PDB file of C-alpha atoms in Angstrom:
ATOM      1  CA  UNK D   1       0.000   0.000   0.000  1.00  0.00           C
ATOM      2  CA  UNK D   2       1.115   3.531  -0.789  1.00  0.00           C
ATOM      3  CA  UNK D   3       2.326   5.434   2.281  1.00  0.00           C
ATOM      4  CA  UNK D   4      -0.553   7.889   2.557  1.00  0.00           C
ATOM      5  CA  UNK D   5      -2.114   8.887   5.847  1.00  0.00           C
ATOM      6  CA  UNK D   6      -5.211  11.039   6.081  1.00  0.00           C
ATOM      7  CA  UNK D   7      -6.302  12.715   9.294  1.00  0.00           C
ATOM      8  CA  UNK D   8      -8.732  12.849  10.860  1.00  0.00           C
ATOM      9  CA  UNK D   9     -10.523   9.749   9.565  1.00  0.00           C
ATOM     10  CA  UNK D  10     -13.882  10.955  10.799  1.00  0.00           C
ATOM     11  CA  UNK D  11     -15.105  14.406  11.763  1.00  0.00           C
ATOM     12  CA  UNK D  12     -18.447  15.919  12.696  1.00  0.00           C
ATOM     13  CA  UNK D  13     -18.701  19.677  12.855  1.00  0.00           C
ATOM     14  CA  UNK D  14     -21.198  22.488  12.596  1.00  0.00           C
ATOM     15  CA  UNK D  15     -22.041  24.798   9.735  1.00  0.00           C
ATOM     16  CA  UNK D  16     -19.843  27.867   9.638  1.00  0.00           C
ATOM     17  CA  UNK D  17     -16.830  26.377  11.397  1.00  0.00           C
ATOM     18  CA  UNK D  18     -13.427  26.067   9.739  1.00  0.00           C
ATOM     19  CA  UNK D  19     -12.161  22.564   9.014  1.00  0.00           C
ATOM     20  CA  UNK D  20      -8.722  21.374   7.944  1.00  0.00           C
ATOM     21  CA  UNK D  21      -7.991  17.921   6.598  1.00  0.00           C
ATOM     22  CA  UNK D  22      -4.456  16.633   6.351  1.00  0.00           C
ATOM     23  CA  UNK D  23      -2.811  14.304   3.886  1.00  0.00           C
ATOM     24  CA  UNK D  24       0.656  13.017   4.696  1.00  0.00           C
ATOM     25  CA  UNK D  25       2.755  10.881   2.337  1.00  0.00           C
ATOM     26  CA  UNK D  26       6.006   9.039   2.880  1.00  0.00           C
ATOM     27  CA  UNK D  27       6.616   8.243  -0.808  1.00  0.00           C
ATOM     28  CA  UNK D  28       8.215  11.575  -1.773  1.00  0.00           C
ATOM     29  CA  UNK D  29       5.839  11.778  -4.737  1.00  0.00           C
ATOM     30  CA  UNK D  30       5.650  15.090  -6.512  1.00  0.00           C
ATOM     31  CA  UNK D  31       1.932  15.315  -7.200  1.00  0.00           C
ATOM     32  CA  UNK D  32      -0.873  15.344  -4.635  1.00  0.00           C
ATOM     33  CA  UNK D  33      -4.620  15.613  -5.130  1.00  0.00           C
ATOM     34  CA  UNK D  34      -7.781  16.115  -3.107  1.00  0.00           C
ATOM     35  CA  UNK D  35     -11.052  14.518  -4.228  1.00  0.00           C
ATOM     36  CA  UNK D  36     -14.524  14.367  -2.792  1.00  0.00           C
ATOM     37  CA  UNK D  37     -16.786  11.369  -3.247  1.00  0.00           C
ATOM     38  CA  UNK D  38     -20.551  11.662  -3.237  1.00  0.00           C
ATOM     39  CA  UNK D  39     -23.226   9.146  -4.247  1.00  0.00           C
ATOM     40  CA  UNK D  40     -23.998   9.391  -7.943  1.00  0.00           C
ATOM     41  CA  UNK D  41     -20.959  11.565  -8.683  1.00  0.00           C
ATOM     42  CA  UNK D  42     -17.991   9.274  -8.398  1.00  0.00           C
ATOM     43  CA  UNK D  43     -14.810  11.076  -7.406  1.00  0.00           C
ATOM     44  CA  UNK D  44     -14.390  14.733  -8.260  1.00  0.00           C
ATOM     45  CA  UNK D  45     -11.145  16.683  -8.131  1.00  0.00           C
ATOM     46  CA  UNK D  46     -11.117  19.628  -5.704  1.00  0.00           C
ATOM     47  CA  UNK D  47      -7.510  20.867  -5.820  1.00  0.00           C
ATOM     48  CA  UNK D  48      -4.140  19.492  -6.753  1.00  0.00           C
ATOM     49  CA  UNK D  49      -0.479  20.254  -6.185  1.00  0.00           C
ATOM     50  CA  UNK D  50       2.441  19.809  -8.539  1.00  0.00           C
ATOM     51  CA  UNK D  51       5.099  20.788  -6.052  1.00  0.00           C
ATOM     52  CA  UNK D  52       5.783  22.650  -2.817  1.00  0.00           C
ATOM     53  CA  UNK D  53       3.707  25.844  -2.795  1.00  0.00           C
ATOM     54  CA  UNK D  54       2.409  25.024  -6.296  1.00  0.00           C
ATOM     55  CA  UNK D  55      -1.319  24.325  -6.297  1.00  0.00           C
ATOM     56  CA  UNK D  56      -4.248  24.762  -8.623  1.00  0.00           C
ATOM     57  CA  UNK D  57      -8.009  24.332  -8.750  1.00  0.00           C
ATOM     58  CA  UNK D  58      -9.896  21.258  -9.852  1.00  0.00           C
ATOM     59  CA  UNK D  59     -13.474  20.940 -11.027  1.00  0.00           C
ATOM     60  CA  UNK D  60     -15.199  21.556  -7.652  1.00  0.00           C
ATOM     61  CA  UNK D  61     -12.913  24.018  -5.856  1.00  0.00           C
ATOM     62  CA  UNK D  62     -15.449  26.605  -4.622  1.00  0.00           C
ATOM     63  CA  UNK D  63     -15.409  26.822  -0.818  1.00  0.00           C
ATOM     64  CA  UNK D  64     -12.057  25.019  -0.490  1.00  0.00           C
ATOM     65  CA  UNK D  65      -8.454  26.123  -0.210  1.00  0.00           C
ATOM     66  CA  UNK D  66      -5.239  24.116  -0.025  1.00  0.00           C
ATOM     67  CA  UNK D  67      -1.658  24.527   1.043  1.00  0.00           C
ATOM     68  CA  UNK D  68       1.513  22.546   0.552  1.00  0.00           C
ATOM     69  CA  UNK D  69       4.482  23.820   2.539  1.00  0.00           C
ATOM     70  CA  UNK D  70       6.374  20.510   2.470  1.00  0.00           C
ATOM     71  CA  UNK D  71       6.574  17.727  -0.068  1.00  0.00           C
ATOM     72  CA  UNK D  72       4.925  15.274   2.299  1.00  0.00           C
ATOM     73  CA  UNK D  73       1.934  17.336   3.467  1.00  0.00           C
ATOM     74  CA  UNK D  74      -1.087  18.618   1.574  1.00  0.00           C
ATOM     75  CA  UNK D  75      -3.790  20.379   3.585  1.00  0.00           C
ATOM     76  CA  UNK D  76      -7.386  20.946   2.547  1.00  0.00           C
ATOM     77  CA  UNK D  77      -9.277  23.737   4.327  1.00  0.00           C
ATOM     78  CA  UNK D  78     -12.959  24.519   4.399  1.00  0.00           C
ATOM     79  CA  UNK D  79     -12.957  28.130   5.593  1.00  0.00           C
ATOM     80  CA  UNK D  80     -16.615  28.096   6.619  1.00  0.00           C
ATOM     81  CA  UNK D  81     -18.125  24.647   6.300  1.00  0.00           C
ATOM     82  CA  UNK D  82     -21.565  24.189   4.747  1.00  0.00           C
ATOM     83  CA  UNK D  83     -23.850  21.151   4.747  1.00  0.00           C
ATOM     84  CA  UNK D  84     -23.196  20.674   1.014  1.00  0.00           C
ATOM     85  CA  UNK D  85     -19.588  19.872   1.896  1.00  0.00           C
ATOM     86  CA  UNK D  86     -20.617  16.760   3.808  1.00  0.00           C
ATOM     87  CA  UNK D  87     -18.749  14.080   1.918  1.00  0.00           C
ATOM     88  CA  UNK D  88     -15.942  11.570   1.948  1.00  0.00           C
ATOM     89  CA  UNK D  89     -12.634  13.216   1.087  1.00  0.00           C
ATOM     90  CA  UNK D  90      -9.780  11.293  -0.489  1.00  0.00           C
ATOM     91  CA  UNK D  91      -6.198  12.319  -0.960  1.00  0.00           C
ATOM     92  CA  UNK D  92      -4.166  10.795  -3.792  1.00  0.00           C
ATOM     93  CA  UNK D  93      -0.539  10.929  -4.890  1.00  0.00           C
ATOM     94  CA  UNK D  94       1.353  10.210  -8.088  1.00  0.00           C
ATOM     95  CA  UNK D  95       4.982  10.243  -9.059  1.00  0.00           C
ATOM     96  CA  UNK D  96       6.803  12.314 -11.623  1.00  0.00           C
ATOM     97  CA  UNK D  97       7.139  10.352 -14.847  1.00  0.00           C
ATOM     98  CA  UNK D  98       8.677  11.021 -18.210  1.00  0.00           C
ATOM     99  CA  UNK D  99       6.826  10.189 -21.382  1.00  0.00           C
ATOM    100  CA  UNK D 100       3.976   8.305 -19.783  1.00  0.00           C
ATOM    101  CA  UNK D 101       1.351   8.639 -17.085  1.00  0.00           C
ATOM    102  CA  UNK D 102       1.908   7.492 -13.546  1.00  0.00           C
ATOM    103  CA  UNK D 103      -0.970   5.921 -11.598  1.00  0.00           C
ATOM    104  CA  UNK D 104      -2.606   7.689  -8.691  1.00  0.00           C
ATOM    105  CA  UNK D 105      -2.832   5.954  -5.341  1.00  0.00           C
ATOM    106  CA  UNK D 106      -5.392   6.896  -2.739  1.00  0.00           C
ATOM    107  CA  UNK D 107      -5.431   7.328   1.010  1.00  0.00           C
ATOM    108  CA  UNK D 108      -8.088   5.787   3.257  1.00  0.00           C
ATOM    109  CA  UNK D 109     -10.325   8.839   3.211  1.00  0.00           C
ATOM    110  CA  UNK D 110     -11.895  11.235   5.714  1.00  0.00           C
ATOM    111  CA  UNK D 111     -15.614  11.070   6.369  1.00  0.00           C
ATOM    112  CA  UNK D 112     -16.770  14.625   7.101  1.00  0.00           C
ATOM    113  CA  UNK D 113     -20.248  15.429   8.345  1.00  0.00           C
ATOM    114  CA  UNK D 114     -21.398  19.037   8.650  1.00  0.00           C
ATOM    115  CA  UNK D 115     -24.533  19.540  10.678  1.00  0.00           C
TER     116      UNK D 115
ATOM    117  CA  UNK O   1     -13.537  19.458 -20.577  1.00  0.00           C
ATOM    118  CA  UNK O   2     -13.463  15.695 -20.368  1.00  0.00           C
ATOM    119  CA  UNK O   3     -16.653  13.799 -19.590  1.00  0.00           C
ATOM    120  CA  UNK O   4     -16.694  10.093 -18.715  1.00  0.00           C
ATOM    121  CA  UNK O   5     -19.861   8.031 -18.766  1.00  0.00           C
ATOM    122  CA  UNK O   6     -20.017   4.571 -17.202  1.00  0.00           C
ATOM    123  CA  UNK O   7     -22.535   1.747 -17.649  1.00  0.00           C
ATOM    124  CA  UNK O   8     -24.219  -0.104 -16.126  1.00  0.00           C
ATOM    125  CA  UNK O   9     -24.667   1.470 -12.722  1.00  0.00           C
ATOM    126  CA  UNK O  10     -25.332  -1.944 -11.177  1.00  0.00           C
ATOM    127  CA  UNK O  11     -24.443  -5.409 -12.383  1.00  0.00           C
ATOM    128  CA  UNK O  12     -25.414  -8.718 -10.804  1.00  0.00           C
ATOM    129  CA  UNK O  13     -23.788 -11.971 -11.923  1.00  0.00           C
ATOM    130  CA  UNK O  14     -23.476 -15.523 -10.700  1.00  0.00           C
ATOM    131  CA  UNK O  15     -20.136 -16.766  -9.454  1.00  0.00           C
ATOM    132  CA  UNK O  16     -18.075 -18.013 -12.381  1.00  0.00           C
ATOM    133  CA  UNK O  17     -19.771 -15.776 -14.937  1.00  0.00           C
ATOM    134  CA  UNK O  18     -18.029 -12.933 -16.756  1.00  0.00           C
ATOM    135  CA  UNK O  19     -18.711  -9.258 -16.074  1.00  0.00           C
ATOM    136  CA  UNK O  20     -18.218  -6.342 -18.452  1.00  0.00           C
ATOM    137  CA  UNK O  21     -18.295  -2.659 -17.530  1.00  0.00           C
ATOM    138  CA  UNK O  22     -18.157  -0.013 -20.246  1.00  0.00           C
ATOM    139  CA  UNK O  23     -17.023   3.612 -20.259  1.00  0.00           C
ATOM    140  CA  UNK O  24     -17.038   6.306 -22.905  1.00  0.00           C
ATOM    141  CA  UNK O  25     -14.989   9.501 -22.891  1.00  0.00           C
ATOM    142  CA  UNK O  26     -15.341  12.758 -24.768  1.00  0.00           C
ATOM    143  CA  UNK O  27     -11.815  14.214 -25.097  1.00  0.00           C
ATOM    144  CA  UNK O  28      -9.892  12.568 -27.940  1.00  0.00           C
ATOM    145  CA  UNK O  29      -6.635  13.811 -26.350  1.00  0.00           C
ATOM    146  CA  UNK O  30      -7.113  11.547 -23.307  1.00  0.00           C
ATOM    147  CA  UNK O  31      -4.387   8.931 -23.239  1.00  0.00           C
ATOM    148  CA  UNK O  32      -4.554   7.202 -19.871  1.00  0.00           C
ATOM    149  CA  UNK O  33      -7.427   5.056 -18.593  1.00  0.00           C
ATOM    150  CA  UNK O  34      -7.236   3.484 -15.113  1.00  0.00           C
ATOM    151  CA  UNK O  35      -9.784   1.303 -13.370  1.00  0.00           C
ATOM    152  CA  UNK O  36     -10.298   1.375  -9.611  1.00  0.00           C
ATOM    153  CA  UNK O  37     -12.047  -1.075  -7.311  1.00  0.00           C
ATOM    154  CA  UNK O  38     -13.610   0.242  -4.122  1.00  0.00           C
ATOM    155  CA  UNK O  39     -14.939  -2.016  -1.424  1.00  0.00           C
ATOM    156  CA  UNK O  40     -17.460  -0.653   1.042  1.00  0.00           C
ATOM    157  CA  UNK O  41     -15.857   1.900   3.348  1.00  0.00           C
ATOM    158  CA  UNK O  42     -12.432   1.471   1.760  1.00  0.00           C
ATOM    159  CA  UNK O  43     -10.206   3.520  -0.502  1.00  0.00           C
ATOM    160  CA  UNK O  44     -10.252   3.171  -4.295  1.00  0.00           C
ATOM    161  CA  UNK O  45      -7.556   0.727  -5.376  1.00  0.00           C
ATOM    162  CA  UNK O  46      -6.025   0.668  -8.815  1.00  0.00           C
ATOM    163  CA  UNK O  47      -6.626  -2.723 -10.430  1.00  0.00           C
ATOM    164  CA  UNK O  48      -5.520  -2.138 -13.998  1.00  0.00           C
ATOM    165  CA  UNK O  49      -4.723   0.718 -16.340  1.00  0.00           C
ATOM    166  CA  UNK O  50      -4.153   1.154 -20.052  1.00  0.00           C
ATOM    167  CA  UNK O  51      -2.437   3.780 -22.131  1.00  0.00           C
ATOM    168  CA  UNK O  52      -3.592   4.899 -25.532  1.00  0.00           C
ATOM    169  CA  UNK O  53      -0.719   3.228 -27.373  1.00  0.00           C
ATOM    170  CA  UNK O  54      -2.168  -0.243 -26.707  1.00  0.00           C
ATOM    171  CA  UNK O  55      -5.571  -1.748 -27.412  1.00  0.00           C
ATOM    172  CA  UNK O  56      -5.772  -4.403 -24.708  1.00  0.00           C
ATOM    173  CA  UNK O  57      -4.123  -5.315 -21.433  1.00  0.00           C
ATOM    174  CA  UNK O  58      -4.627  -8.389 -19.257  1.00  0.00           C
ATOM    175  CA  UNK O  59      -3.805  -9.252 -15.668  1.00  0.00           C
ATOM    176  CA  UNK O  60      -4.977 -12.718 -14.672  1.00  0.00           C
ATOM    177  CA  UNK O  61      -8.808 -12.609 -14.638  1.00  0.00           C
ATOM    178  CA  UNK O  62      -8.993  -8.909 -15.462  1.00  0.00           C
ATOM    179  CA  UNK O  63      -8.624  -7.281 -18.862  1.00  0.00           C
ATOM    180  CA  UNK O  64      -9.196  -3.831 -20.271  1.00  0.00           C
ATOM    181  CA  UNK O  65      -9.832  -2.983 -23.915  1.00  0.00           C
ATOM    182  CA  UNK O  66      -9.591   0.425 -25.537  1.00  0.00           C
ATOM    183  CA  UNK O  67     -11.169   1.639 -28.769  1.00  0.00           C
ATOM    184  CA  UNK O  68      -9.715   5.079 -29.472  1.00  0.00           C
ATOM    185  CA  UNK O  69     -11.778   5.619 -32.588  1.00  0.00           C
ATOM    186  CA  UNK O  70     -15.045   5.097 -30.765  1.00  0.00           C
ATOM    187  CA  UNK O  71     -13.667   6.664 -27.554  1.00  0.00           C
ATOM    188  CA  UNK O  72     -14.672   3.854 -25.286  1.00  0.00           C
ATOM    189  CA  UNK O  73     -12.937   1.383 -23.010  1.00  0.00           C
ATOM    190  CA  UNK O  74     -14.171  -1.625 -21.099  1.00  0.00           C
ATOM    191  CA  UNK O  75     -13.270  -3.720 -18.071  1.00  0.00           C
ATOM    192  CA  UNK O  76     -13.687  -7.474 -18.388  1.00  0.00           C
ATOM    193  CA  UNK O  77     -13.654  -9.769 -15.361  1.00  0.00           C
ATOM    194  CA  UNK O  78     -13.737 -13.506 -16.055  1.00  0.00           C
ATOM    195  CA  UNK O  79     -14.582 -16.336 -13.641  1.00  0.00           C
ATOM    196  CA  UNK O  80     -16.056 -13.894 -11.147  1.00  0.00           C
ATOM    197  CA  UNK O  81     -15.790 -14.640  -7.447  1.00  0.00           C
ATOM    198  CA  UNK O  82     -17.751 -13.241  -4.467  1.00  0.00           C
ATOM    199  CA  UNK O  83     -14.702 -11.185  -3.470  1.00  0.00           C
ATOM    200  CA  UNK O  84     -15.001  -9.321  -6.778  1.00  0.00           C
ATOM    201  CA  UNK O  85     -18.137  -7.681  -5.362  1.00  0.00           C
ATOM    202  CA  UNK O  86     -17.374  -3.952  -5.082  1.00  0.00           C
ATOM    203  CA  UNK O  87     -17.874  -0.644  -6.865  1.00  0.00           C
ATOM    204  CA  UNK O  88     -15.694  -0.186  -9.933  1.00  0.00           C
ATOM    205  CA  UNK O  89     -14.739   3.215 -11.319  1.00  0.00           C
ATOM    206  CA  UNK O  90     -13.262   4.050 -14.678  1.00  0.00           C
ATOM    207  CA  UNK O  91     -11.344   7.261 -15.296  1.00  0.00           C
ATOM    208  CA  UNK O  92      -9.626   9.156 -18.093  1.00  0.00           C
ATOM    209  CA  UNK O  93      -6.880  11.753 -18.281  1.00  0.00           C
ATOM    210  CA  UNK O  94      -4.283  13.213 -20.615  1.00  0.00           C
ATOM    211  CA  UNK O  95      -0.633  14.104 -20.128  1.00  0.00           C
ATOM    212  CA  UNK O  96       2.746  12.502 -20.098  1.00  0.00           C
ATOM    213  CA  UNK O  97       4.590  13.785 -17.039  1.00  0.00           C
ATOM    214  CA  UNK O  98       3.059  11.717 -14.268  1.00  0.00           C
ATOM    215  CA  UNK O  99       0.624  14.483 -13.414  1.00  0.00           C
ATOM    216  CA  UNK O 100      -2.910  13.875 -14.541  1.00  0.00           C
ATOM    217  CA  UNK O 101      -6.306  15.327 -13.807  1.00  0.00           C
ATOM    218  CA  UNK O 102      -8.407  12.202 -13.655  1.00  0.00           C
ATOM    219  CA  UNK O 103     -12.081  12.462 -14.591  1.00  0.00           C
ATOM    220  CA  UNK O 104     -14.043   9.574 -13.115  1.00  0.00           C
ATOM    221  CA  UNK O 105     -17.148   7.758 -14.188  1.00  0.00           C
ATOM    222  CA  UNK O 106     -19.976   7.471 -11.683  1.00  0.00           C
ATOM    223  CA  UNK O 107     -19.218   3.857 -10.791  1.00  0.00           C
ATOM    224  CA  UNK O 108     -20.650   0.367 -11.287  1.00  0.00           C
ATOM    225  CA  UNK O 109     -21.755  -1.706  -8.331  1.00  0.00           C
ATOM    226  CA  UNK O 110     -20.884  -5.332  -9.091  1.00  0.00           C
ATOM    227  CA  UNK O 111     -22.567  -8.055  -7.054  1.00  0.00           C
ATOM    228  CA  UNK O 112     -21.312 -11.611  -7.469  1.00  0.00           C
ATOM    229  CA  UNK O 113     -23.673 -14.175  -5.994  1.00  0.00           C
ATOM    230  CA  UNK O 114     -22.363 -17.593  -4.873  1.00  0.00           C
TER     231      UNK O 114
END
């Protein structure tokens, strides 16, 4: 299994509170991603990082921000959580490759409930 | 942007039968097509992937085929077993540096009955 640790694994919070999810990798992979998974939608990309302090938006980035100050850590922040952000959040990593795509490997996920 | 459609949404088979899941994609520049298996409450796990320079890839009971002209790819599982029961996701992306923005299908729930 890829060395990816997500924390916390479960969290319940209230609308309007800030929430930060952490993804930690021990693989020294260059690329890191945050997805959310909702019934009927599969996995959708929120934000991604292609290096330390280099991040960009995915398809569902509204209401989320990210930071990557070290290669091994990628943080996802909900500045003011809303009920629509109740979801399962997955972090993924992939390695730098030349001339071909590298597979993404996923962490165990964080189940976030916003009441 | 890329759009990936996946069918069927649910698939029930008897143990030992074959199962086929199909996906279509919209962006002709997509060149990487992974398949993930997700058991209940677990993380998605890569089971097989294919790049656009090949038409078929096999790994024991699992195979993936790609038709670039028609822009569709399929997952084939032979001799299904109860432990194959899970949700399967297809995805597509483009690029050649290791970085890819995967676009996922909505998943197929496979149930293998003993």
